[in-house]
Coordinates of C-alpha atoms in Angstrom, one line a residue:
M697 CA 202.5 41.1 -52.0
S698 CA 203.8 39.5 -48.8
F699 CA 205.1 36.0 -48.8
R700 CA 206.4 34.6 -45.2
P701 CA 207.7 31.1 -45.9
R702 CA 208.9 28.5 -43.6
P703 CA 212.8 27.9 -43.6
V704 CA 213.6 25.0 -46.4
Y705 CA 216.7 23.4 -46.0
L706 CA 218.5 21.2 -48.4
S707 CA 219.2 18.0 -46.5
D708 CA 221.1 16.4 -49.1
S709 CA 221.5 15.8 -53.2
F710 CA 222.6 13.4 -55.1
M711 CA 223.6 13.2 -59.7
L712 CA 225.1 10.7 -61.7
P713 CA 228.0 11.7 -64.0
V714 CA 226.5 13.3 -67.4
G715 CA 226.9 11.5 -70.5
K716 CA 225.2 9.2 -72.8
Y717 CA 224.5 6.3 -70.7
N718 CA 224.3 4.3 -74.0
G719 CA 227.1 1.6 -73.6
R720 CA 229.7 3.6 -75.8
H721 CA 230.2 6.8 -73.5
R722 CA 228.9 5.6 -70.3
Q723 CA 227.5 2.4 -68.9
K724 CA 224.4 1.3 -70.9
L725 CA 221.1 2.4 -68.4
S726 CA 217.4 2.6 -69.2
F727 CA 215.4 5.5 -68.3
F728 CA 214.0 3.6 -65.0
E729 CA 217.7 2.3 -64.1
L730 CA 218.6 5.7 -63.9
V731 CA 215.9 6.3 -61.6
D732 CA 217.2 3.1 -59.5
S733 CA 220.5 4.9 -59.0
L734 CA 218.4 7.4 -56.5
Q735 CA 218.6 4.5 -54.1
L736 CA 222.0 5.7 -53.1
L737 CA 220.5 8.8 -52.0
L738 CA 217.6 7.0 -50.3
D739 CA 219.6 4.6 -48.4
K740 CA 222.2 7.0 -46.9
G741 CA 220.3 10.4 -46.4
A742 CA 219.5 11.8 -43.3
I743 CA 216.1 11.7 -44.2
H744 CA 214.3 8.1 -44.3
K745 CA 212.2 7.4 -47.5
D746 CA 209.2 6.5 -45.5
K747 CA 209.4 10.6 -44.1
I748 CA 209.0 11.4 -47.6
D749 CA 205.7 13.1 -48.0
C750 CA 206.0 14.3 -51.8
V751 CA 208.1 13.5 -55.3
I752 CA 208.5 16.2 -57.5
V753 CA 210.0 15.1 -61.2
G754 CA 211.1 17.2 -63.4
S755 CA 211.8 15.6 -67.3
Q756 CA 211.3 17.1 -70.8
N757 CA 208.7 15.6 -72.5
P758 CA 209.7 12.1 -71.2
F759 CA 207.1 10.3 -73.4
A760 CA 208.6 11.9 -76.7
F761 CA 212.3 10.9 -75.7
S762 CA 211.7 7.7 -73.7
G763 CA 207.9 6.3 -74.3
V764 CA 207.3 7.4 -70.7
D765 CA 203.9 8.6 -69.2
N766 CA 202.4 9.3 -66.0
L767 CA 206.0 9.7 -64.9
A768 CA 206.0 10.7 -61.3
A769 CA 203.8 7.8 -60.3
K770 CA 205.9 5.4 -61.9
V771 CA 209.3 6.9 -60.3
S772 CA 207.7 7.0 -57.0
G773 CA 206.6 3.3 -57.1
R774 CA 210.3 2.3 -58.4
L775 CA 211.8 4.0 -55.6
G776 CA 209.4 2.3 -53.2
I777 CA 207.8 5.8 -52.3
S778 CA 204.1 4.9 -53.4
G779 CA 201.6 7.0 -51.0
A780 CA 203.6 10.0 -51.2
K781 CA 202.1 12.6 -53.5
S782 CA 203.8 12.5 -56.9
L783 CA 204.0 15.3 -59.7
L784 CA 205.3 15.8 -63.1
V785 CA 207.0 19.3 -63.5
D786 CA 207.6 20.3 -67.5
T787 CA 209.2 23.5 -68.3
A788 CA 210.9 22.3 -71.0
S789 CA 215.1 22.2 -70.3
S790 CA 214.3 24.3 -66.9
S791 CA 212.2 21.5 -65.7
G792 CA 214.5 20.4 -63.1
A793 CA 214.9 23.9 -61.9
S794 CA 211.5 24.3 -61.6
A795 CA 210.6 20.8 -60.3
F796 CA 213.1 22.1 -57.2
E797 CA 211.1 25.2 -57.1
A798 CA 208.0 23.4 -56.9
A799 CA 209.5 21.2 -54.0
Y800 CA 210.5 24.3 -52.1
L801 CA 207.0 25.8 -52.2
E802 CA 205.5 22.5 -50.9
V803 CA 207.6 22.8 -47.9
A804 CA 207.9 26.4 -47.4
S805 CA 203.8 26.1 -47.6
G806 CA 203.7 24.0 -44.6
Q807 CA 201.7 21.1 -47.0
H808 CA 204.6 18.8 -46.6
N809 CA 207.8 18.4 -44.5
Q810 CA 209.7 15.9 -46.6
V811 CA 210.2 16.4 -50.3
L812 CA 212.2 14.9 -52.9
A813 CA 212.8 16.7 -55.9
I814 CA 214.3 15.1 -58.9
G815 CA 215.4 16.1 -62.4
I816 CA 215.7 13.4 -65.3
Q817 CA 216.6 13.0 -68.9
K818 CA 217.7 10.1 -71.1
M819 CA 218.1 12.0 -74.3
S820 CA 220.1 9.5 -76.0
D821 CA 216.9 7.1 -76.4
V822 CA 216.3 8.8 -79.6
S823 CA 218.6 10.3 -82.6
T824 CA 219.9 13.7 -82.5
T825 CA 217.8 14.6 -85.5
D826 CA 214.5 13.7 -83.6
A827 CA 215.7 15.4 -80.6
T828 CA 216.1 18.3 -82.4
K829 CA 212.4 17.9 -83.5
I830 CA 210.9 16.9 -80.1
V831 CA 213.0 19.9 -78.5
A832 CA 211.4 22.5 -81.1
G833 CA 207.9 21.4 -79.7
V834 CA 208.1 24.0 -77.0
I835 CA 208.8 26.6 -79.8
D836 CA 205.7 28.5 -81.2
R837 CA 204.0 26.5 -83.9
E838 CA 204.2 28.7 -86.7
E839 CA 208.0 29.5 -86.2
A840 CA 208.8 25.9 -85.7
E841 CA 207.0 25.2 -88.9
Y842 CA 209.0 27.6 -90.8
G843 CA 212.2 25.9 -89.4
L844 CA 213.1 27.4 -86.1
T845 CA 214.8 25.1 -83.7
M846 CA 216.5 25.5 -80.5
P847 CA 220.1 25.7 -82.4
A848 CA 218.5 28.1 -84.4
C849 CA 217.4 30.4 -81.5
G850 CA 221.3 30.2 -80.3
A851 CA 222.4 31.2 -84.0
L852 CA 219.8 34.6 -83.8
V853 CA 220.9 35.6 -80.5
A854 CA 224.6 35.5 -81.7
Q855 CA 223.6 37.3 -84.7
A856 CA 221.7 40.0 -82.5
L857 CA 225.2 40.5 -80.3
M858 CA 227.7 40.5 -83.8
Q859 CA 225.0 43.7 -84.4
E860 CA 224.9 45.2 -81.3
F861 CA 228.6 45.4 -80.7
Q862 CA 229.7 45.5 -84.1
L863 CA 231.3 42.2 -84.7
N864 CA 232.2 40.6 -88.2
K865 CA 231.9 37.1 -88.6
E866 CA 235.8 36.8 -87.9
E867 CA 236.0 38.6 -84.8
W868 CA 232.7 36.6 -83.5
T869 CA 234.4 33.2 -84.2
N870 CA 237.7 34.4 -82.6
Y871 CA 235.6 35.3 -79.3
S872 CA 233.4 32.4 -79.5
A873 CA 236.5 30.3 -79.9
R874 CA 237.5 31.7 -76.4
L875 CA 234.2 30.9 -74.9
T876 CA 234.3 27.3 -75.8
E877 CA 238.1 27.1 -74.5
R878 CA 236.8 28.6 -71.6
A879 CA 234.0 26.0 -70.6
H880 CA 236.3 23.3 -71.7
R881 CA 239.0 24.8 -69.1
F882 CA 236.5 23.8 -66.5
S883 CA 234.9 20.9 -67.9
A884 CA 238.1 19.1 -68.0
L885 CA 238.6 19.4 -64.4
N886 CA 235.4 17.8 -63.7
P887 CA 235.0 13.8 -63.8
D888 CA 231.0 14.3 -64.1
A889 CA 231.5 16.1 -67.2
H890 CA 230.1 15.0 -70.5
L891 CA 233.1 16.9 -72.5
N892 CA 235.6 16.1 -69.8
Y893 CA 238.5 17.4 -71.9
P894 CA 240.2 20.8 -72.7
L895 CA 239.4 22.4 -76.3
P896 CA 242.0 25.4 -76.7
V897 CA 241.5 28.0 -79.4
H898 CA 244.0 26.3 -81.8
E899 CA 242.3 23.2 -81.9
Y900 CA 239.2 24.9 -82.4
F901 CA 240.3 26.5 -85.5
S902 CA 242.0 23.1 -86.9
G903 CA 238.6 21.3 -86.3
I904 CA 237.2 24.0 -88.8
S905 CA 239.8 23.5 -91.0
S906 CA 239.4 19.4 -90.6
G907 CA 235.9 19.7 -90.9
K908 CA 235.2 18.5 -87.5
N909 CA 234.3 21.8 -86.0
Y910 CA 231.7 22.6 -89.1
L911 CA 229.4 25.4 -89.4
Y912 CA 226.5 24.5 -88.2
Y913 CA 223.7 27.1 -88.0
D914 CA 225.6 30.1 -88.9
P915 CA 227.6 32.1 -87.1
L916 CA 227.8 29.5 -85.0
H917 CA 230.2 26.2 -85.4
Y918 CA 229.5 22.5 -84.1
Y919 CA 232.2 23.0 -81.0
D920 CA 229.7 26.3 -80.0
F921 CA 227.0 23.9 -78.7
C922 CA 226.0 21.9 -76.0
P923 CA 226.2 18.3 -75.9
M924 CA 222.9 16.1 -76.0
S925 CA 223.4 14.3 -72.7
D926 CA 221.7 11.9 -70.4
G927 CA 221.5 12.8 -66.6
I928 CA 220.0 12.7 -63.3
A929 CA 220.1 14.4 -59.9
A930 CA 217.9 14.8 -57.0
C931 CA 217.5 16.7 -54.0
L932 CA 216.0 16.3 -50.5
L933 CA 214.3 19.1 -49.2
S934 CA 213.2 19.5 -45.5
T935 CA 212.3 21.7 -42.6
Q936 CA 214.9 19.3 -40.5
K937 CA 217.5 21.9 -40.1
S938 CA 220.9 21.7 -41.7
D939 CA 224.0 23.6 -43.0
I940 CA 222.6 24.6 -46.1
R941 CA 219.3 26.7 -46.6
V942 CA 217.2 27.7 -49.7
S943 CA 216.9 31.3 -48.9
G944 CA 215.7 32.1 -52.7
V945 CA 213.8 30.8 -55.6
G946 CA 211.7 32.7 -58.5
S947 CA 210.6 32.2 -62.1
G948 CA 209.7 34.4 -65.2
T949 CA 208.5 33.7 -68.3
D950 CA 208.6 35.8 -71.6
I951 CA 206.1 35.5 -74.8
P952 CA 206.1 32.3 -76.7
T953 CA 207.4 34.0 -79.9
I954 CA 211.0 34.9 -81.0
A955 CA 210.0 37.3 -84.0
D956 CA 207.9 39.5 -81.2
R957 CA 210.6 39.8 -78.9
L958 CA 212.0 43.6 -78.3
T959 CA 215.3 42.3 -77.7
L960 CA 217.2 39.3 -78.4
T961 CA 220.5 40.5 -76.2
S962 CA 218.5 40.4 -73.2
F963 CA 216.4 37.7 -71.2
P964 CA 213.7 39.3 -69.4
A965 CA 212.7 36.0 -68.0
T966 CA 215.9 36.0 -66.1
I967 CA 215.4 39.3 -64.7
I968 CA 212.1 38.2 -63.5
A969 CA 213.0 35.3 -61.9
L970 CA 215.9 37.3 -60.4
S971 CA 214.1 39.8 -58.8
Q972 CA 211.7 37.2 -56.8
V973 CA 215.0 35.5 -55.5
L974 CA 216.5 38.6 -54.1
G975 CA 213.2 40.2 -52.4
M976 CA 212.9 36.5 -50.8
A977 CA 216.3 36.9 -49.9
G978 CA 216.3 40.2 -48.4
L979 CA 218.8 41.3 -51.2
K980 CA 218.8 44.4 -53.0
N981 CA 221.2 43.0 -56.0
L982 CA 223.7 40.1 -56.6
A983 CA 226.4 42.8 -55.9
E984 CA 226.0 42.0 -52.3
L985 CA 227.2 38.3 -52.7
E986 CA 230.1 39.5 -54.3
G987 CA 233.4 37.3 -53.2
S988 CA 231.0 34.8 -51.8
V989 CA 228.9 33.5 -54.4
H990 CA 229.2 30.6 -57.3
I991 CA 227.0 31.5 -60.5
N992 CA 226.1 28.2 -62.2
M993 CA 224.0 29.7 -65.3
H994 CA 222.6 28.3 -68.4
D995 CA 225.2 28.5 -71.6
P996 CA 223.7 25.9 -74.0
F997 CA 225.1 28.0 -77.1
N998 CA 227.8 30.5 -77.1
G999 CA 226.3 33.9 -76.7
F1000 CA 224.0 32.9 -74.1
G1001 CA 226.5 33.1 -71.0
P1002 CA 227.5 36.7 -71.8
I1003 CA 224.0 37.9 -71.6
N1004 CA 222.9 35.9 -69.0
L1005 CA 225.6 37.6 -66.5
A1006 CA 224.4 40.9 -67.6
D1007 CA 220.7 39.7 -67.0
L1008 CA 221.8 38.7 -63.6
G1009 CA 223.7 42.1 -62.7
V1010 CA 227.0 40.6 -62.4
V1011 CA 228.3 43.1 -65.2
S1012 CA 226.7 46.2 -67.0
R1013 CA 225.6 45.7 -70.4
D1014 CA 228.5 47.6 -72.1
N1015 CA 231.0 45.2 -70.8
L1016 CA 228.4 42.2 -71.3
L1017 CA 231.1 40.7 -73.9
D1018 CA 233.9 40.8 -71.4
A1019 CA 232.9 39.1 -68.1
L1020 CA 233.4 35.4 -69.0
L1021 CA 236.6 35.8 -70.1
D1022 CA 238.0 37.9 -67.5
D1023 CA 239.1 35.6 -64.4
D1024 CA 239.2 38.7 -62.1
I1025 CA 235.3 38.5 -62.7
T1026 CA 234.4 35.0 -63.4
G1027 CA 237.2 33.1 -62.6
P1028 CA 237.9 30.8 -59.5
N1029 CA 239.0 33.3 -57.3
G1030 CA 237.0 36.3 -59.2
R1031 CA 234.6 38.6 -57.9
F1032 CA 231.8 36.2 -59.5
P1033 CA 233.1 32.9 -59.9
T1034 CA 230.8 31.5 -63.1
N1035 CA 230.2 28.0 -64.2
L1036 CA 233.6 26.2 -62.5
T1037 CA 232.1 22.7 -63.4
G1038 CA 231.6 23.5 -67.3
G1039 CA 228.5 24.6 -67.7
L1040 CA 226.1 23.5 -70.2
K1041 CA 228.7 23.6 -73.2
G1042 CA 231.4 21.7 -71.0
R1043 CA 229.3 19.4 -68.2
G1044 CA 226.2 18.7 -70.6
H1045 CA 222.8 19.5 -70.8
P1046 CA 220.4 16.6 -70.3
L1047 CA 217.5 18.8 -70.6
G1048 CA 215.0 18.4 -67.6
A1049 CA 218.1 17.3 -65.4
T1050 CA 220.1 20.0 -66.1
G1051 CA 218.9 22.4 -63.5
M1052 CA 218.8 20.2 -61.0
I1053 CA 222.4 19.1 -61.9
Q1054 CA 223.2 22.8 -61.3
I1055 CA 221.8 23.2 -58.0
V1056 CA 223.3 19.7 -56.9
E1057 CA 226.7 21.2 -58.1
N1058 CA 226.0 24.2 -56.3
H1059 CA 225.2 22.3 -52.8
Q1060 CA 228.5 20.6 -53.0
L1061 CA 230.3 23.5 -53.3
L1062 CA 228.8 24.8 -50.4
K1063 CA 229.2 21.6 -48.5
N1064 CA 233.2 21.7 -49.4
G1065 CA 233.2 25.4 -47.8
D1066 CA 234.6 26.7 -51.2
F1067 CA 231.3 28.9 -51.3
K1068 CA 228.9 30.7 -48.8
A1069 CA 226.1 31.4 -51.5
A1070 CA 225.0 29.8 -54.8
I1071 CA 223.1 30.8 -57.7
S1072 CA 221.8 28.6 -60.5
H1073 CA 220.0 30.0 -63.2
S1074 CA 217.8 27.9 -65.8
I1075 CA 216.2 28.4 -69.1
G1076 CA 213.1 26.7 -70.1
G1077 CA 211.8 26.9 -74.1
P1078 CA 212.7 29.6 -76.4
I1079 CA 214.0 31.5 -73.6
N1080 CA 211.0 32.2 -72.0
N1081 CA 210.5 30.1 -68.8
N1082 CA 213.5 30.7 -66.7
V1083 CA 214.2 30.0 -63.2
V1084 CA 216.7 31.1 -60.7
I1085 CA 217.5 29.4 -56.9
L1086 CA 219.9 30.8 -54.2
L1087 CA 221.2 28.6 -51.8
E1088 CA 223.3 29.9 -48.4
T1089 CA 225.3 28.4 -46.2
E1090 CA 222.8 28.8 -42.5
E1091 CA 225.8 30.7 -40.6
H1092 CA 226.2 32.9 -43.8
L1093 CA 222.2 33.7 -44.1
Q1094 CA 222.3 34.3 -40.5
H1095 CA 224.4 37.6 -40.6
R1096 CA 221.6 39.4 -42.6
K1097 CA 218.1 40.7 -42.2
I1098 CA 215.9 39.5 -44.3
S1099 CA 212.8 41.3 -44.9
P1100 CA 209.7 40.1 -46.7
Y1101 CA 209.0 39.3 -50.1
R1102 CA 208.7 42.4 -52.2
S1103 CA 207.3 42.8 -55.8
I1104 CA 209.6 44.3 -58.3
P1105 CA 208.6 45.8 -61.5
K1106 CA 209.0 43.7 -64.5
P1107 CA 211.0 44.6 -67.5
P1108 CA 209.1 45.2 -70.6
L1109 CA 208.3 42.3 -72.7
G1110 CA 207.4 42.1 -76.3
T1111 CA 203.7 41.6 -77.2
L1112 CA 202.3 39.1 -79.7
K1113 CA 200.9 40.0 -83.4
P1114 CA 197.4 40.4 -83.2
A1115 CA 195.7 37.6 -85.1
N1116 CA 194.5 39.9 -88.0
I1117 CA 198.6 40.8 -88.7
N1118 CA 200.5 38.2 -90.9
L1119 CA 202.3 38.1 -93.8
E1120 CA 199.1 38.8 -96.2
T1121 CA 198.1 41.7 -94.1
I1122 CA 201.5 43.6 -94.8
L1123 CA 201.2 42.7 -98.6
G1124 CA 198.2 45.0 -98.9
K1125 CA 196.2 45.7 -102.2
E1126 CA 199.2 45.5 -104.4
N1127 CA 200.1 42.2 -102.7
K1128 CA 204.1 43.3 -102.4
C1129 CA 205.9 45.5 -99.8
S1130 CA 209.4 46.6 -98.8
V1131 CA 210.6 45.2 -95.5
K1132 CA 213.8 45.7 -93.5
L1133 CA 216.1 42.0 -92.7
V1134 CA 216.8 41.9 -89.0
A1135 CA 218.9 38.5 -89.1
K1136 CA 219.3 35.4 -91.2
T1137 CA 220.9 32.1 -90.2
S1138 CA 221.3 28.9 -92.3
K1139 CA 221.4 25.6 -91.0
H1140 CA 224.4 24.1 -93.3
D1141 CA 225.2 20.3 -93.7
Y1142 CA 227.7 18.2 -91.7
R1143 CA 229.4 16.8 -94.4
S1144 CA 228.9 18.8 -97.5
G1145 CA 228.7 22.5 -95.7
A1146 CA 225.5 23.2 -98.2
E1147 CA 223.1 25.2 -96.4
E1148 CA 220.1 23.1 -95.9
K1149 CA 217.5 25.6 -94.9
S1150 CA 217.4 29.1 -94.1
L1151 CA 215.5 31.5 -91.9
L1152 CA 215.0 35.2 -92.1
L1153 CA 213.6 37.4 -89.1
F1154 CA 212.1 40.7 -91.1
S1155 CA 210.6 43.9 -89.2
K1156 CA 207.6 45.9 -91.2
K1157 CA 205.9 49.0 -90.2
F1158 CA 202.2 48.7 -90.4
N1159 CA 199.6 51.4 -89.6
G1160 CA 202.2 53.3 -87.7
K1161 CA 203.5 50.2 -85.8
K1162 CA 206.6 48.0 -86.2
Y1163 CA 206.4 44.0 -86.5
R1164 CA 208.5 41.3 -86.9
F1165 CA 208.2 38.0 -88.7
L1166 CA 209.9 34.7 -89.1
I1167 CA 209.9 32.8 -92.6
G1168 CA 211.8 30.1 -93.8
V1169 CA 213.2 29.6 -97.3
D1170 CA 214.9 26.8 -99.2
P1171 CA 218.7 27.9 -99.6
E1172 CA 219.0 25.6 -102.7
I1173 CA 217.2 28.4 -104.8
A1174 CA 218.1 31.3 -102.5
E1175 CA 220.7 32.6 -104.1
P1176 CA 219.4 36.1 -104.7
L1177 CA 219.3 35.9 -100.4
Q1178 CA 223.0 35.0 -100.1
N1179 CA 224.6 38.0 -99.1
L1180 CA 222.3 40.1 -97.6
K1181 CA 222.8 41.3 -94.0
A1182 CA 221.1 43.1 -91.2
G1183 CA 219.1 46.3 -91.9
D1184 CA 219.2 45.6 -95.7
K1185 CA 215.7 46.3 -97.4
I1186 CA 214.3 43.0 -99.0
Q1187 CA 211.0 42.9 -101.4
M1188 CA 208.2 40.7 -100.3
E1189 CA 205.4 39.9 -102.9
R1190 CA 202.5 37.2 -103.7
F1191 CA 203.4 35.9 -107.4
N1192 CA 201.0 33.3 -108.9
G1193 CA 199.3 32.5 -105.5
E1194 CA 202.7 32.0 -104.0
L1195 CA 204.6 34.1 -101.0
R1196 CA 208.2 35.2 -102.2
V1197 CA 211.2 37.5 -100.9
N1198 CA 213.2 38.5 -103.5
D1199 CA 212.0 36.4 -105.8
V1200 CA 212.5 33.1 -103.4
P1201 CA 209.4 31.3 -102.2
I1202 CA 209.0 31.1 -98.5
R1203 CA 208.8 27.5 -97.5
R1204 CA 207.5 25.6 -94.2
F1205 CA 209.9 22.7 -93.4
Y1206 CA 208.1 21.0 -90.8
R1207 CA 204.3 20.4 -89.6
K1208 CA 203.6 20.2 -86.0
T1209 CA 201.9 17.5 -84.6
I1210 CA 201.1 15.9 -81.4
E1211 CA 203.7 13.4 -82.1
G1212 CA 205.9 16.4 -82.5
M1213 CA 207.7 17.8 -85.6
V1214 CA 207.7 15.9 -88.9
D1215 CA 209.4 16.9 -92.3
M1216 CA 206.8 18.2 -94.9
A1217 CA 206.2 16.1 -98.0
D1218 CA 207.0 19.1 -100.4
T1219 CA 206.8 17.7 -103.9
A1220 CA 207.0 21.2 -105.4
F1221 CA 210.2 21.7 -103.6
R1222 CA 211.7 18.1 -104.7
H1223 CA 211.0 19.3 -108.4
L1224 CA 212.6 22.3 -107.9
R1225 CA 215.4 20.9 -106.9
R1226 CA 215.8 18.3 -109.5
K1227 CA 215.6 20.7 -112.4
K1228 CA 218.4 22.4 -110.5

């Protein structure tokens, strides 16, 4: 395959500080008042808004969060650019990066000469509980109904890292505390960050003692998660030559289910997206940019960052846990400086705006002369819609001969279970079977610490093939499952028409509807709770 794009330049960029625009953390601004802030970019930019041919807006489910539909046309009208082509891009939390990629392709293809790319999200329009349910809409229907959420995905990834690198809970918590300290070390230096303060290891552990840093989805504590943020950022892309050029864009997807992944300690969609970027930019690997590149990668939960660096080729998988904590590798003067603005964990994560914010931050670092190249990496959905963008100074790019785009073999992906393979199938005629636990996580109440819901990921060999299943159980009646660990055998059976594991009923906690995830009214389980 060959793709010979027109040169595309990043003419200008803009972002508001990240935070909650609710009148308490930052000034109170509505969704469209956030949009109005882009007039600052349009008024001072090298490209007059009358010359803008196209507007691409990235936002995750803006109707559910802010009640805004037909978003791109409304944004164009609000900015006085009606008449331009207007498109909404929603690839979940990578929407901002996907909007930038779409804008790039509009210019590179010759369709348009000047394109405005926007990423926007106002998460504070809903409660944290409602936001979690909205975000769960990107997850496979059945897995979401059993209780899988994005924080739970983060916990399962952490569990997988613990198993692969043989870490016990104490070792993981010590490691996670250092990751949190690192993120805040840089966000404290960033006036535009949501969490603009240091959080040293001793405060991490004192927070555990006081209950502020409570266990959320084990093994992850509250301080291991990014904040729920608002934000807006925008980029003007053009054929008009400037100092910063877009030298590579790429995106890749993985299968939609978590249970069917081959591994949770590598994200193939990142590897696919990176290969496209390297091909377009005429690079064999990221090592060719060593010493000149800043990496802005997607780390909403502790555990994702180390995996990203291995997938991006910064370190080998054997050294995966070390890179973020080694300044010689990822520090300000390291070989691959990474997330120097705080990352999602410290700077904040306004979902559909984050990918664009990463690009704007990189653009500013290049304009300031801090680096010659900058990579941004954004994850969408349940780690299955990932985008990588490479910016370079024109001077840096001119020293390299760029070959035509080349296709690189994709990494192996898992496969969805056939429709006829389900929990009923594996029980067989005897209505019972033995399965192996792969991972387990529970959500904990932030006040009492009590488990609220538990997720079990298990595998079962059936007709010569191994399949994985994700189920939910109510922890209030799940004492027989408390001390299970990965690799343990558990019994699954049908009893009085009810599916059970180790005599604990399997439960769906939510129902997925057009409106999003809603709690299931389960009178049987409420009755069991009253009996206890």
